[in-house]
């Protein structure tokens, strides 16, 4: 091992030790076990192929790419939209009628998506509580 490699390894170990020493900030995570209190029946039963295709086209369009580049500093590969589109081709509908065999698969798809989003964190729902009652005059309240 050369001198440069050993120095790089020392720097790498210092960063790893620093990461281990940092406490995990749990003040913004309200739910620890989200999966326990979520029922599959709460999710949509229909998935439109047209809507999934619109979302995919919007992602690949220049506006969708510019928006993603502005927000995250990189272009989007549209993986989530592609997954949804291919899933909708398999289980989705073009008409208003529902197939009872596919409704449970569609609900599982939406539940899995929801849990993936929650596990990533960073949602405003992790910080703010849902308001149960409307404010009388929210802009003139002192």
Coordinates of C-alpha atoms in Angstrom, one line a residue:
X1 CA 0.0 0.0 0.0
X2 CA 1.4 3.3 -1.0
X3 CA 1.7 6.4 1.2
X4 CA -1.2 8.1 -0.6
X5 CA -3.5 5.1 -0.2
X6 CA -2.7 4.9 3.5
X7 CA -3.4 8.7 3.9
X8 CA -6.7 8.3 2.1
X9 CA -7.7 5.3 4.3
X10 CA -6.9 7.4 7.4
X11 CA -9.1 10.2 6.1
X12 CA -11.8 7.8 5.2
X13 CA -11.8 6.3 8.7
X14 CA -12.0 9.7 10.2
X15 CA -15.1 10.5 8.2
X16 CA -16.6 7.1 9.2
X17 CA -15.9 7.7 12.9
X18 CA -17.4 11.2 12.6
X19 CA -20.6 9.8 11.1
X20 CA -20.8 7.2 13.8
X21 CA -20.4 9.8 16.6
X22 CA -23.2 12.0 15.3
X23 CA -26.5 11.5 17.2
X24 CA -29.4 10.6 15.0
X25 CA -31.9 13.5 14.9
X26 CA -35.3 12.0 15.6
X27 CA -37.1 15.2 16.5
X28 CA -38.7 15.4 13.0
X29 CA -39.8 11.8 12.8
X30 CA -43.2 11.4 14.4
X31 CA -44.0 7.8 13.4
X32 CA -41.6 5.0 14.2
X33 CA -43.6 2.2 12.9
X34 CA -45.9 3.5 10.1
X35 CA -46.7 0.1 8.8
X36 CA -48.7 -1.0 11.9
X37 CA -51.5 1.5 11.6
X38 CA -52.0 1.7 7.8
X39 CA -54.7 -0.4 6.2
X40 CA -54.6 -1.4 2.6
X41 CA -58.3 -0.5 2.2
X42 CA -57.5 3.2 2.7
X43 CA -55.7 3.4 -0.7
X44 CA -57.3 3.9 -4.2
X45 CA -58.7 0.9 -6.0
X46 CA -58.4 2.3 -9.5
X47 CA -55.3 3.1 -11.6
X48 CA -55.8 4.8 -14.9
X49 CA -53.4 3.9 -17.7
X50 CA -54.0 7.4 -19.3
X51 CA -53.0 9.1 -16.1
X52 CA -49.9 7.0 -15.6
X53 CA -48.9 7.7 -19.2
X54 CA -49.5 11.5 -18.7
X55 CA -47.3 11.4 -15.6
X56 CA -44.5 9.6 -17.5
X57 CA -44.7 12.0 -20.5
X58 CA -44.7 15.0 -18.1
X59 CA -41.6 13.6 -16.4
X60 CA -39.7 13.2 -19.7
X61 CA -40.8 16.6 -21.0
X62 CA -38.5 19.6 -20.8
X63 CA -40.6 21.2 -18.0
X64 CA -40.4 18.1 -15.8
X65 CA -36.6 17.8 -16.3
X66 CA -36.0 21.5 -15.6
X67 CA -38.2 21.3 -12.4
X68 CA -36.3 18.3 -11.2
X69 CA -32.9 19.9 -12.0
X70 CA -33.9 23.1 -10.2
X71 CA -35.2 21.2 -7.1
X72 CA -32.6 18.5 -6.8
X73 CA -29.6 19.5 -9.0
X74 CA -29.9 16.5 -11.3
X75 CA -32.0 15.3 -14.1
X76 CA -34.7 12.7 -13.4
X77 CA -34.6 9.2 -14.9
X78 CA -38.4 9.0 -14.3
X79 CA -38.0 5.5 -12.7
X80 CA -41.1 5.9 -10.5
X81 CA -43.3 7.1 -13.4
X82 CA -42.0 4.2 -15.6
X83 CA -42.8 1.7 -12.8
X84 CA -46.3 3.1 -12.4
X85 CA -46.9 3.1 -16.1
X86 CA -45.9 -0.5 -16.6
X87 CA -47.9 -1.5 -13.5
X88 CA -50.9 0.3 -14.9
X89 CA -50.6 -1.5 -18.2
X90 CA -50.8 -4.8 -16.3
X91 CA -53.4 -4.0 -13.7
X92 CA -54.9 -0.6 -14.7
X93 CA -58.0 0.3 -16.6
X94 CA -59.1 2.4 -19.5
X95 CA -62.8 2.3 -18.6
X96 CA -64.7 3.2 -15.4
X97 CA -65.4 -0.4 -14.5
X98 CA -63.3 -2.1 -11.9
X99 CA -61.8 -5.6 -11.9
X100 CA -62.1 -7.0 -8.4
X101 CA -59.0 -9.2 -8.8
X102 CA -56.9 -6.1 -9.6
X103 CA -58.2 -3.8 -6.9
X104 CA -56.2 -5.4 -4.2
X105 CA -53.0 -5.4 -6.3
X106 CA -53.5 -1.7 -7.0
X107 CA -54.1 -0.9 -3.3
X108 CA -50.9 -2.8 -2.4
X109 CA -49.0 -0.8 -5.1
X110 CA -50.2 2.5 -3.6
X111 CA -49.5 1.3 -0.1
X112 CA -45.9 0.2 -1.0
X113 CA -45.3 3.6 -2.7
X114 CA -46.6 5.4 0.4
X115 CA -44.4 3.4 2.7
X116 CA -41.3 4.0 0.5
X117 CA -42.0 7.8 0.6
X118 CA -42.4 7.7 4.4
X119 CA -39.2 5.7 4.9
X120 CA -37.2 8.3 3.0
X121 CA -38.5 11.1 5.2
X122 CA -38.3 14.8 4.5
X123 CA -42.1 15.2 4.1
X124 CA -43.9 18.2 5.6
X125 CA -46.3 15.6 7.2
X126 CA -43.4 14.6 9.4
X127 CA -43.2 18.1 10.9
X128 CA -46.7 19.6 10.7
X129 CA -49.8 18.2 12.3
X130 CA -53.0 17.9 10.3
X131 CA -55.4 20.7 11.2
X132 CA -58.8 19.1 12.3
X133 CA -60.7 22.4 12.5
X134 CA -60.8 25.4 10.3
X135 CA -59.5 28.7 11.5
X136 CA -62.2 31.5 11.6
X137 CA -60.1 34.3 10.2
X138 CA -56.5 33.0 9.6
X139 CA -55.1 36.1 7.9
X140 CA -56.3 38.7 10.4
X141 CA -55.6 36.7 13.5
X142 CA -53.2 38.6 15.8

